[in-house]
PDB file of C-alpha atoms in Angstrom:
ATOM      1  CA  UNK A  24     122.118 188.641 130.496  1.00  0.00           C
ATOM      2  CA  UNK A  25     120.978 188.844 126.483  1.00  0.00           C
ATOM      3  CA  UNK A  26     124.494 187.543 125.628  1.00  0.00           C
ATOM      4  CA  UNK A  27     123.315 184.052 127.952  1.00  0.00           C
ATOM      5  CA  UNK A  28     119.989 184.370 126.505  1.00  0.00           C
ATOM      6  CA  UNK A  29     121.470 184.143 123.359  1.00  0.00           C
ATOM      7  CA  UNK A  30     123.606 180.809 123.942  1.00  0.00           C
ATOM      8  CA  UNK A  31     120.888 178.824 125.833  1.00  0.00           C
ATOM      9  CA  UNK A  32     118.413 179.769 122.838  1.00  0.00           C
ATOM     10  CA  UNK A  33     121.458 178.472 120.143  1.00  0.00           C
ATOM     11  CA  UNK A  34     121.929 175.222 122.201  1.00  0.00           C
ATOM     12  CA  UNK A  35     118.642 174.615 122.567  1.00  0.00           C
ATOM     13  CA  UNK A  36     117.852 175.136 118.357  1.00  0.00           C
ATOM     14  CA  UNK A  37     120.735 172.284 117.863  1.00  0.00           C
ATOM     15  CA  UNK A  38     119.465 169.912 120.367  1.00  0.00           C
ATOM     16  CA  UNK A  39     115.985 170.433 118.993  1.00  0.00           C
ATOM     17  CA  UNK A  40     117.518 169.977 115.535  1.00  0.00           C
ATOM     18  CA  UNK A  41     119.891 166.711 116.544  1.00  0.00           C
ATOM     19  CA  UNK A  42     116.576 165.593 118.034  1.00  0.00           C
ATOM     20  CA  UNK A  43     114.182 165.733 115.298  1.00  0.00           C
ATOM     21  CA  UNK A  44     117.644 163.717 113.292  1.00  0.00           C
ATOM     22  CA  UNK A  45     117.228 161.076 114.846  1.00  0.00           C
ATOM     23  CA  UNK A  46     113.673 160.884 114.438  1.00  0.00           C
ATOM     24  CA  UNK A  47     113.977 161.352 111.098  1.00  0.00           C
ATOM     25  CA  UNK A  48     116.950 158.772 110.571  1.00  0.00           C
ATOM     26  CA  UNK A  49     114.466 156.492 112.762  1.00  0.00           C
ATOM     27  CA  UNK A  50     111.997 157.181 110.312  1.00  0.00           C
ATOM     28  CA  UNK A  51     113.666 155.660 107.070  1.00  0.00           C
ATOM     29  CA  UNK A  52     114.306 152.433 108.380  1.00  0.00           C
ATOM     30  CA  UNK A  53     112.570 149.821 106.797  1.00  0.00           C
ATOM     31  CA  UNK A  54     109.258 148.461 108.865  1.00  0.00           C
ATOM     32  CA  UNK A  55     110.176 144.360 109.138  1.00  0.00           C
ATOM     33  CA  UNK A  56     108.103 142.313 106.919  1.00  0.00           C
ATOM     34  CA  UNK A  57     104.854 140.751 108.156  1.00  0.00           C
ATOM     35  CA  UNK A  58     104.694 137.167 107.294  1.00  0.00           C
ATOM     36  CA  UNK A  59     102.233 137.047 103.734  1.00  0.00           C
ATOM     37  CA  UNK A  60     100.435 134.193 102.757  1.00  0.00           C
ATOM     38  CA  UNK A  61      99.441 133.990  99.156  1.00  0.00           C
ATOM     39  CA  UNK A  62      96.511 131.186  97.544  1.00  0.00           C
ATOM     40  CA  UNK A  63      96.902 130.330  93.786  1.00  0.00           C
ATOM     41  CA  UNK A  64      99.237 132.222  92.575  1.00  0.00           C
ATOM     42  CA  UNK A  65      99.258 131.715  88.527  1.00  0.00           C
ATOM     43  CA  UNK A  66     102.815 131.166  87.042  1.00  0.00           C
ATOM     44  CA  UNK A  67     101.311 130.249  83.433  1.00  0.00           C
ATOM     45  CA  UNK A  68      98.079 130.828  80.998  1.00  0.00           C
ATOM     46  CA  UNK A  69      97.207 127.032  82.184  1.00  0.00           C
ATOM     47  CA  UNK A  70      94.205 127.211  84.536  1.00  0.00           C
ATOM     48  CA  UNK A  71      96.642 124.993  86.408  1.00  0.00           C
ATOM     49  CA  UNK A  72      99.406 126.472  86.920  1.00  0.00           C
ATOM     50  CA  UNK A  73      98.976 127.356  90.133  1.00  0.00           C
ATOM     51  CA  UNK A  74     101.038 128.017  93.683  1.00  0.00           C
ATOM     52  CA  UNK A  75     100.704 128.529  97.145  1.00  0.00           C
ATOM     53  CA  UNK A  76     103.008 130.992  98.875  1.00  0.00           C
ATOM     54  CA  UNK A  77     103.983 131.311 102.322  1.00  0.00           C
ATOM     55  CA  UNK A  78     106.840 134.066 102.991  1.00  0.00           C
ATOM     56  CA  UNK A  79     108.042 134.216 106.731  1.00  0.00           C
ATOM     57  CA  UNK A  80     108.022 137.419 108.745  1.00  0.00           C
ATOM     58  CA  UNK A  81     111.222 139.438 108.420  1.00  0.00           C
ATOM     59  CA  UNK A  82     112.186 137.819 105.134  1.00  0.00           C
ATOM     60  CA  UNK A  83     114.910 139.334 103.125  1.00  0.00           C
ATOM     61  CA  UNK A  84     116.827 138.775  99.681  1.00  0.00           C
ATOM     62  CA  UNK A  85     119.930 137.980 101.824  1.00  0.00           C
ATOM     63  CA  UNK A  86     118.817 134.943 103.757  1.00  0.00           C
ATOM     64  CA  UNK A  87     115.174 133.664 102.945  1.00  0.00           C
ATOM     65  CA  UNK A  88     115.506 130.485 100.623  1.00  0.00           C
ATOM     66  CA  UNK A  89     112.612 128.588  99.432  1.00  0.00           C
ATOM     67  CA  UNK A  90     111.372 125.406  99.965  1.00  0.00           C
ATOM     68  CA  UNK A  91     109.474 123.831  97.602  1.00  0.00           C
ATOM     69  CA  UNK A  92     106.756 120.786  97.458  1.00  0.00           C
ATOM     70  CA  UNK A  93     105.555 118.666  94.292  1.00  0.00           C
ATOM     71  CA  UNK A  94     102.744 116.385  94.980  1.00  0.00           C
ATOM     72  CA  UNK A  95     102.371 112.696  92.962  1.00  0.00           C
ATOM     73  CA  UNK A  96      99.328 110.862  91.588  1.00  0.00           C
ATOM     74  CA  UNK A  97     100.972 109.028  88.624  1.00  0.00           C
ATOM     75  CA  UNK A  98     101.742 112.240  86.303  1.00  0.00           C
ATOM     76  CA  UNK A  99      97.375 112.064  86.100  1.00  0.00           C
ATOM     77  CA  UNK A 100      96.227 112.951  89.213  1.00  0.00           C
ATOM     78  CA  UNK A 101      96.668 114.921  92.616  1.00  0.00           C
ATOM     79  CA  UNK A 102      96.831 117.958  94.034  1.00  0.00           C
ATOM     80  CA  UNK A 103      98.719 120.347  95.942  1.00  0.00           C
ATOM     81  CA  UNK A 104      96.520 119.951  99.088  1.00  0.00           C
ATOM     82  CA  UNK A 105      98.084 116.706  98.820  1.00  0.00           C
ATOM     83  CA  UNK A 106     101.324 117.908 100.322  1.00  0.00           C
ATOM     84  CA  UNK A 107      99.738 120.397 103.038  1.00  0.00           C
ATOM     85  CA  UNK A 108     100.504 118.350 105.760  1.00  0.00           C
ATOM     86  CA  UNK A 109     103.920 119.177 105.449  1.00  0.00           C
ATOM     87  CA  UNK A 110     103.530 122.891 105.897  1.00  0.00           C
ATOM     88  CA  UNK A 111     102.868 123.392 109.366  1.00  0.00           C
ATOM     89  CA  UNK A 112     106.063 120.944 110.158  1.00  0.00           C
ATOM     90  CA  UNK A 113     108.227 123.348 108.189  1.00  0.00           C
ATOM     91  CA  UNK A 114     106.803 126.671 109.300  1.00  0.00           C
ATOM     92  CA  UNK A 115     107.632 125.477 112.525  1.00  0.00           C
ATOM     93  CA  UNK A 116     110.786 123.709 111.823  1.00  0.00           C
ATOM     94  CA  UNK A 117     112.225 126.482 109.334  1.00  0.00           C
ATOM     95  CA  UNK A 118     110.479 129.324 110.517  1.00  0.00           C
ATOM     96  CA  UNK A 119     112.583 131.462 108.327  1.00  0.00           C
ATOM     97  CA  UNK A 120     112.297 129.559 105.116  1.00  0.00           C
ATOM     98  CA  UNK A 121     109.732 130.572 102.420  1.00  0.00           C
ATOM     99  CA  UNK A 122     107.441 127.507 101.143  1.00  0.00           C
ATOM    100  CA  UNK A 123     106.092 126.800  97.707  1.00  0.00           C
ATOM    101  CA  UNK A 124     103.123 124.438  97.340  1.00  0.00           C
ATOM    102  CA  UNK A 125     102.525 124.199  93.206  1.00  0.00           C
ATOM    103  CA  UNK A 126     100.254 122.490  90.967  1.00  0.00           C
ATOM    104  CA  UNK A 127     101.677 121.454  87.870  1.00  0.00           C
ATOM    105  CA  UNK A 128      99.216 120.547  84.389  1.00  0.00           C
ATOM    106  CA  UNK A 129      98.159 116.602  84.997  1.00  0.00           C
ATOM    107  CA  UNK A 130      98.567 114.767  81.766  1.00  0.00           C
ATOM    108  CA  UNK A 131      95.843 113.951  79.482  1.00  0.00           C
ATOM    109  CA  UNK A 132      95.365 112.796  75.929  1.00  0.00           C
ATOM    110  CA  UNK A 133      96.309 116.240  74.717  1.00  0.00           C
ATOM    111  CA  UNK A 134      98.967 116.717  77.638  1.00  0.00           C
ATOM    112  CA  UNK A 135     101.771 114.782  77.964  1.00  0.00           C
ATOM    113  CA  UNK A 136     103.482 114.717  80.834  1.00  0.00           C
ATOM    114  CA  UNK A 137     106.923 114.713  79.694  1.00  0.00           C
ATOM    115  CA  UNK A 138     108.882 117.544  79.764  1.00  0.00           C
ATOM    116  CA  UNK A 139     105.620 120.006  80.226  1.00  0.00           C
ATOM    117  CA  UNK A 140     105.952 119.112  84.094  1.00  0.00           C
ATOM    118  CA  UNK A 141     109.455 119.308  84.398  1.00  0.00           C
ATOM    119  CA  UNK A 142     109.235 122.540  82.682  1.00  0.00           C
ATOM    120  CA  UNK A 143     106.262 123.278  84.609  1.00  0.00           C
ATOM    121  CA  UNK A 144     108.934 123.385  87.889  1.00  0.00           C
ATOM    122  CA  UNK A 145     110.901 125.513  85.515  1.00  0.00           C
ATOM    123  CA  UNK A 146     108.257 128.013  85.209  1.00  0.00           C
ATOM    124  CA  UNK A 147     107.657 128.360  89.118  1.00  0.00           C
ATOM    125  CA  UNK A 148     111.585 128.713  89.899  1.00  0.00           C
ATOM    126  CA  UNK A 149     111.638 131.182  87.181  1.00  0.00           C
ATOM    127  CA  UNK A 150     109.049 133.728  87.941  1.00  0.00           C
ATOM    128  CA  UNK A 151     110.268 133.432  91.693  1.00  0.00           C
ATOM    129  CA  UNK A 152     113.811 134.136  90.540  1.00  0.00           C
ATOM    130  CA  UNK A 153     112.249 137.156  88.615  1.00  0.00           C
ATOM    131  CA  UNK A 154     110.039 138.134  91.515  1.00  0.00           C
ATOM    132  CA  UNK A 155     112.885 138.089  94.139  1.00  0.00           C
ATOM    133  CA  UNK A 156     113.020 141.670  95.100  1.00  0.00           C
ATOM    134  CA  UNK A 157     109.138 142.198  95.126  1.00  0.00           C
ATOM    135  CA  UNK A 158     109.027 139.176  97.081  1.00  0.00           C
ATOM    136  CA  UNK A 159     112.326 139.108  99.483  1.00  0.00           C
ATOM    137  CA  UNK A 160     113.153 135.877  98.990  1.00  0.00           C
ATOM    138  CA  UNK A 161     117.027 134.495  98.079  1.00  0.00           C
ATOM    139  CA  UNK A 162     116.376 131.963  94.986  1.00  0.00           C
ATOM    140  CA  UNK A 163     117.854 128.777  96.393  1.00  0.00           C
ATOM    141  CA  UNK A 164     115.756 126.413  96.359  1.00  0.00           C
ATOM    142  CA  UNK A 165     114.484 122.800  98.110  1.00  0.00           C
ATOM    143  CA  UNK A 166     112.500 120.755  96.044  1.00  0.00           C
ATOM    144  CA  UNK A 167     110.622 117.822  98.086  1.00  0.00           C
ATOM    145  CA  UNK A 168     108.831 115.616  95.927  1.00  0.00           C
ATOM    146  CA  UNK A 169     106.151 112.648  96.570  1.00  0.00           C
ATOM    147  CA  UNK A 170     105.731 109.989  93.860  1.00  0.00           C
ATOM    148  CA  UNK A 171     105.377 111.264  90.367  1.00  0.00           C
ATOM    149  CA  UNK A 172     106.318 114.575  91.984  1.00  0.00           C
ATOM    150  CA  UNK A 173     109.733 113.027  93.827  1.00  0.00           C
ATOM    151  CA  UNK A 174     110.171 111.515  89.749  1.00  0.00           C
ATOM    152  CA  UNK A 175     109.743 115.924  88.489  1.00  0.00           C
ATOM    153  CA  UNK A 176     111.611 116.409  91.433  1.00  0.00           C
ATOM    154  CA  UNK A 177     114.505 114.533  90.355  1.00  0.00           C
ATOM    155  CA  UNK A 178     114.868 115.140  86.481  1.00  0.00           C
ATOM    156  CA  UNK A 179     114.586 119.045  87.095  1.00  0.00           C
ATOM    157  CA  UNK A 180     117.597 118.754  89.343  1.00  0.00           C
ATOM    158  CA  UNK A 181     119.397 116.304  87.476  1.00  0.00           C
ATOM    159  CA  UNK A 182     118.868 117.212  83.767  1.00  0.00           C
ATOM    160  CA  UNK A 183     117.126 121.549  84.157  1.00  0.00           C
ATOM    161  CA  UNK A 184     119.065 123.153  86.414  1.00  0.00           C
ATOM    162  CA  UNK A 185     121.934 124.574  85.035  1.00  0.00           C
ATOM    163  CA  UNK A 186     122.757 127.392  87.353  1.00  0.00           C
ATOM    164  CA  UNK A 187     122.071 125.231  90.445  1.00  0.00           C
ATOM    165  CA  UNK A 188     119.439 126.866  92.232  1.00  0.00           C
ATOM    166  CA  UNK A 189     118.037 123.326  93.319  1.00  0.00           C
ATOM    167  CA  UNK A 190     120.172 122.519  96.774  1.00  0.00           C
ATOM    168  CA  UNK A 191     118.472 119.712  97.629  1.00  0.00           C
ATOM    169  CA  UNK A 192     116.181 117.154  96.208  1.00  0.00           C
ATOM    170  CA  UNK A 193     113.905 115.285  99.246  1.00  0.00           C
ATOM    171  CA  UNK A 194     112.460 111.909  96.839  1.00  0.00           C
ATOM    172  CA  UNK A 195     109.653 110.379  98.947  1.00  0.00           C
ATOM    173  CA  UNK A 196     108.742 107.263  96.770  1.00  0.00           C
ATOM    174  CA  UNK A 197     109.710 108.327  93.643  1.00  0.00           C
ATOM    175  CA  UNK A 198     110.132 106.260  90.278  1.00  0.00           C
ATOM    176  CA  UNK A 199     113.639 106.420  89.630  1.00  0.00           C
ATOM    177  CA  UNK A 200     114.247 103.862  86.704  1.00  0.00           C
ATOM    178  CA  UNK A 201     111.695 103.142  84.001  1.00  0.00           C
ATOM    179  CA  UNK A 202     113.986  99.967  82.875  1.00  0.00           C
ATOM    180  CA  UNK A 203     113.482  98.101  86.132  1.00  0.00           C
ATOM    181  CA  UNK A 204     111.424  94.704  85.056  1.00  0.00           C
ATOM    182  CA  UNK A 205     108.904  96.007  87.587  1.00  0.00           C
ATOM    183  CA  UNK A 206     107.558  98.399  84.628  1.00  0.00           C
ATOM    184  CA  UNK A 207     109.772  97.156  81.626  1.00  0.00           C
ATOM    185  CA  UNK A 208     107.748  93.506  82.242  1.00  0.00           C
ATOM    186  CA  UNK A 209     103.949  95.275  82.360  1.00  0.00           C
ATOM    187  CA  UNK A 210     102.625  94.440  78.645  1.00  0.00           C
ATOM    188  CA  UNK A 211     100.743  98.179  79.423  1.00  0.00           C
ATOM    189  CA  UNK A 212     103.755 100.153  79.916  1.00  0.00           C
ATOM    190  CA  UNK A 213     105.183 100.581  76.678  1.00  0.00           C
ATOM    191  CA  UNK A 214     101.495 102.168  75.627  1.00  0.00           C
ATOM    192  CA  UNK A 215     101.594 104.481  79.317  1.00  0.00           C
ATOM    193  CA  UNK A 216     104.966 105.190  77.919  1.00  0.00           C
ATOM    194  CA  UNK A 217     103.934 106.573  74.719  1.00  0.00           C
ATOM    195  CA  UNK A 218     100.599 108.424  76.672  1.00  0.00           C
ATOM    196  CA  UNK A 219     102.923 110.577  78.839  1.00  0.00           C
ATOM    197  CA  UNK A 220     105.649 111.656  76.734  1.00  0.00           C
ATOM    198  CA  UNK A 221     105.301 114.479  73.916  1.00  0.00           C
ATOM    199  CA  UNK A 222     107.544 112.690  71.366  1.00  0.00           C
ATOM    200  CA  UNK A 223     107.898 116.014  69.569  1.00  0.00           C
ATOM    201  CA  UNK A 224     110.170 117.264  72.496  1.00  0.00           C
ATOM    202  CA  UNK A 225     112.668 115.138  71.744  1.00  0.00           C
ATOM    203  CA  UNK A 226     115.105 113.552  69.103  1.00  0.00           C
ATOM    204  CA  UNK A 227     113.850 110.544  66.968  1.00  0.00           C
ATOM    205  CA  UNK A 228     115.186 107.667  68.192  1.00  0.00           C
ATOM    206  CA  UNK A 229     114.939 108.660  71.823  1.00  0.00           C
ATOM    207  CA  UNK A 230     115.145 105.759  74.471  1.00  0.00           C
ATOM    208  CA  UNK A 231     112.193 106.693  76.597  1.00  0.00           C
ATOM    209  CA  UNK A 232     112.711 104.613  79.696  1.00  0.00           C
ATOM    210  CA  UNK A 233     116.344 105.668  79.734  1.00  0.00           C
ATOM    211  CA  UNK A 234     116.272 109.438  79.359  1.00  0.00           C
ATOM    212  CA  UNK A 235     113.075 109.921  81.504  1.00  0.00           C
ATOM    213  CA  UNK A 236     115.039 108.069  84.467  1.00  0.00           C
ATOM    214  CA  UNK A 237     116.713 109.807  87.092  1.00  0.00           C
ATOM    215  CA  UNK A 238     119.243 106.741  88.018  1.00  0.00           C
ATOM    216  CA  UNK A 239     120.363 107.397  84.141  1.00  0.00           C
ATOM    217  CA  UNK A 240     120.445 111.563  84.704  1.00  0.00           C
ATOM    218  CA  UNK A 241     122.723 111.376  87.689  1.00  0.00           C
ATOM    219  CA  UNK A 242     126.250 113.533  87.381  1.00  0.00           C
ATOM    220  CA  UNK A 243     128.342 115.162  89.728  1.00  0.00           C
ATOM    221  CA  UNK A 244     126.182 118.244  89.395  1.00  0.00           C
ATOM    222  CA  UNK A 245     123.323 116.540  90.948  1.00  0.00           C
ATOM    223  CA  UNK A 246     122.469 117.971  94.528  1.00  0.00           C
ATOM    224  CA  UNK A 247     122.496 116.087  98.119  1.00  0.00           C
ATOM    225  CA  UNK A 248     119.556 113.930  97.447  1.00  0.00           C
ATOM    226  CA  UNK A 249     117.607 112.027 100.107  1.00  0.00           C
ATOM    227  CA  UNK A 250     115.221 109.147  99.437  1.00  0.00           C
ATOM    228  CA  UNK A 251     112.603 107.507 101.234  1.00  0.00           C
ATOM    229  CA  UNK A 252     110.823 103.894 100.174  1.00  0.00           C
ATOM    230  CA  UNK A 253     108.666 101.292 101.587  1.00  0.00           C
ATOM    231  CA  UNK A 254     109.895  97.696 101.610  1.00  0.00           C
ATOM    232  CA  UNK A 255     106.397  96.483  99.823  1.00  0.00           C
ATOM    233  CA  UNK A 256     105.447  98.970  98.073  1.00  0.00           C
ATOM    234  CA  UNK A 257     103.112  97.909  95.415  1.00  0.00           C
ATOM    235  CA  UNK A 258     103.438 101.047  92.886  1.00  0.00           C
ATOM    236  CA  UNK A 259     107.565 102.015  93.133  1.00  0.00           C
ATOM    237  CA  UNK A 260     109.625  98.435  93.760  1.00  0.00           C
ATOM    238  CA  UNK A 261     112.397  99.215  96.414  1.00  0.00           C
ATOM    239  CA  UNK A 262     114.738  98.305  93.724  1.00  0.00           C
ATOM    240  CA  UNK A 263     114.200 101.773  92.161  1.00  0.00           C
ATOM    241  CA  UNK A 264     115.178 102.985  95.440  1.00  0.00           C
ATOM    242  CA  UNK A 265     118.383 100.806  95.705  1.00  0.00           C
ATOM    243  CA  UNK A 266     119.383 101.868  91.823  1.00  0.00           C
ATOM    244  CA  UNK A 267     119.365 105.540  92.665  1.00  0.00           C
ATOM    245  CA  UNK A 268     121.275 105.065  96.139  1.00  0.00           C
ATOM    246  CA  UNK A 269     123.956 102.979  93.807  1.00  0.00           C
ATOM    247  CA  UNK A 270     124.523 105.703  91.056  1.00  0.00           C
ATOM    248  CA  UNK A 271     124.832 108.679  93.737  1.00  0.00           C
ATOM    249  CA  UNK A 272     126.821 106.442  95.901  1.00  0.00           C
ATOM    250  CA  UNK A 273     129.070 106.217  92.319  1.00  0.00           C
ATOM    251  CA  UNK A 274     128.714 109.907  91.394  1.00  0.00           C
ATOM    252  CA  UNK A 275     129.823 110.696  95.012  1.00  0.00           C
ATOM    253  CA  UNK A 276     126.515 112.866  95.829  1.00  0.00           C
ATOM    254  CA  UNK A 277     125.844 113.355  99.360  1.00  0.00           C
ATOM    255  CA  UNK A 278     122.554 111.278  99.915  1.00  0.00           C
ATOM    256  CA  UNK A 279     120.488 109.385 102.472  1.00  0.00           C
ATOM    257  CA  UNK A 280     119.012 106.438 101.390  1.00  0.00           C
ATOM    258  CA  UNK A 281     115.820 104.836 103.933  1.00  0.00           C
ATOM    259  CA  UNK A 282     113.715 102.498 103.953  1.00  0.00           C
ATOM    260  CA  UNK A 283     110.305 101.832 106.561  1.00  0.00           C
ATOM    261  CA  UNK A 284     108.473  99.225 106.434  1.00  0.00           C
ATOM    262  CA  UNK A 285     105.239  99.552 104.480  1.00  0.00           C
ATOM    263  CA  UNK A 286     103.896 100.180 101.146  1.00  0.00           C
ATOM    264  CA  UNK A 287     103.555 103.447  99.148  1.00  0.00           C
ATOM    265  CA  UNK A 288     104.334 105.978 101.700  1.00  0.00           C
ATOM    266  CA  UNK A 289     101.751 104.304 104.129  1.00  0.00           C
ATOM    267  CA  UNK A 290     104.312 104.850 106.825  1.00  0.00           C
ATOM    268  CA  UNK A 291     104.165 104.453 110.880  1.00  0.00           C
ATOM    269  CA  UNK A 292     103.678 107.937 112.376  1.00  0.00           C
ATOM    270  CA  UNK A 293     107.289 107.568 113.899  1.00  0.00           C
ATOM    271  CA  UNK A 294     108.499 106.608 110.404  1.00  0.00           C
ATOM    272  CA  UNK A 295     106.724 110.071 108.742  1.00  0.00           C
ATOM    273  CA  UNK A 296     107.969 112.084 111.723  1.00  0.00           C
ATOM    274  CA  UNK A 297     111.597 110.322 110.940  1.00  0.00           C
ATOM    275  CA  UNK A 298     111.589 111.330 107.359  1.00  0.00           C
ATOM    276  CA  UNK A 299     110.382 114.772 108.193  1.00  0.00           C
ATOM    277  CA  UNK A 300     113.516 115.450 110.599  1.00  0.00           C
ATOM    278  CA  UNK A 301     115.722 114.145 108.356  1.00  0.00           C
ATOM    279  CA  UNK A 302     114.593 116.197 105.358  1.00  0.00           C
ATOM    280  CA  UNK A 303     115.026 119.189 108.206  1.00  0.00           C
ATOM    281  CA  UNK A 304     118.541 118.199 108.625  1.00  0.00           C
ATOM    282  CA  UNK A 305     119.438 118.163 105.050  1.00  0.00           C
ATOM    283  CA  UNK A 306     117.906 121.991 105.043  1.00  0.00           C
ATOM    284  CA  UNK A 307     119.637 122.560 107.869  1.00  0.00           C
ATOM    285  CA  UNK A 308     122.586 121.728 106.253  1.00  0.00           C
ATOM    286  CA  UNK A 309     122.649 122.686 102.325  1.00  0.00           C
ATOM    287  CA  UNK A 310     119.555 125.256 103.056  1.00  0.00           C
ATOM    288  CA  UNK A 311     121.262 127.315 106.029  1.00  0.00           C
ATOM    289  CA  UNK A 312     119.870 130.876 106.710  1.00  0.00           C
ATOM    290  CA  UNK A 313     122.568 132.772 107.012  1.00  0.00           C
ATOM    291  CA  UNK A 314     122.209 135.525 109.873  1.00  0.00           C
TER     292      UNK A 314
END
């Protein structure tokens, strides 16, 4: 009778102790991620400098890649509110994608525009790339510009991303070719020329219109690009649109090239809701979450 005493008490010390094992082994699994929005988040000493975050639930350095928006208003003006009626479309869309919603420093008579904003994109990609693991994101990144910010959209994939984080550029009535006689005919652009671009940042001699053109910046390095123009638009010709669907087509970049009918992205709803699936389908595509 002790000796079966004796066995049902050892048996019954393991199970306990396999028990509380798995509790503990339970225990140390990490909780899933809560989805974390984040307002004005500074990436630079410039009082403008300045992102939105929105990380999706369950996000991990394995599969959550980043999606990011540049709004326009001619290099001068805007805002990232601008571009906030995109967000709900993706969250919904790409549920598993992390969005970035930046303000980059407008251009003044003591700012120029060129490079600061392209570098400005540089800054943002960098501190998330540096931020990765704190964050649980995977730094590949989208970059879906409108206007001026389709034009930063393009030269930072074209001509600043060396290590090809950029997947995909989305250019929703961008400026794509400062030589077109659309601009090169103003008698004001030479002097809006000169305004926007810190001279010091690059070599004398420099051929403004040329080097600050993405239809002149495209290589086989560039990334699947899709654009999006209105056939009377009064600000970006549809010629710039029809120069930078030639030199992909010639550099052999996967690209979409559309055009609605309208002016500066004063679009249908059916035409927005067009260009918003296809942008979807080049995520889907070149921005895959891997499971």
């Amino acid at each position: 009778m002790k000796k079966l005493l004796i066995i049902i008490l050892f048996f019954g010390i393991q199970i306990s102790f396999l028990s509380c094992s798995k509790d503990n082994d339970n225990n140390t699994e990490a909780p899933a991620l809560a989805e974390k929005i984040s307002m004005d988040v500074s990436y630079g000493n410039n009082m403008q400098q300045k992102y939105d975050l929105y990380l999706p639930a369950n996000r991990s350095t394995e599969k959550t890649k980043v999606i990011i928006l540049v709004h326009g208003g001619g290099w001068t003006e805007g805002d990232k509110t601008d571009m906030d009626f995109f967000i709900p479309y993706i969250k919904l869309r790409h549920p598993e994608h992390a969005i970035v919603n930046i303000n980059y420093v407008l251009a003044d008579l003591d700012t120029p525009a060129f490079p600061n904003q392209f570098l400005d994109v540089d800054a943002v990609i960098n501190k998330l790339t540096s931020e990765k693991n704190e964050l649980q994101i995977l730094p590949e990144f989208a970059l879906i510009g409108a206007s001026a910010g389709a034009h930063i959209s393009l030269m930072y994939d074209y001509d600043y991303d060396p290590d090809d984080q950029v997947k995909i550029v989305g250019d929703i009535v961008g400026p794509t070719d400062f030589t077109d006689p659309f601009y090169s005919g103003n008698p004001g652009f030479p002097l809006l020329m000169a305004a926007l671009v810190d001279e010091g940042a690059y070599p004398p001699g420099t051929n403004y219109p040329e080097v600050l053109s993405p239809v002149f910046r495209v290589s086989n390095g560039s990334s699947p690009t899709l654009l999006f123009y209105g056939n009377s638009d009064p600000l970006v010709p549809l010629s710039n649109g029809a120069a930078l669907n030639a030199a992909l087509n010639t550099a052999q970049i996967d690209h979409s090239f559309t055009v609605y009918e309208g002016g500066h992205g004063d679009w249908a709803a059916n035409d927005i809701e067009n260009m918003k699936s296809k942008i979807s389908g080049y995520i889907d595509t070149y921005l895959e979450i891997s499971e």
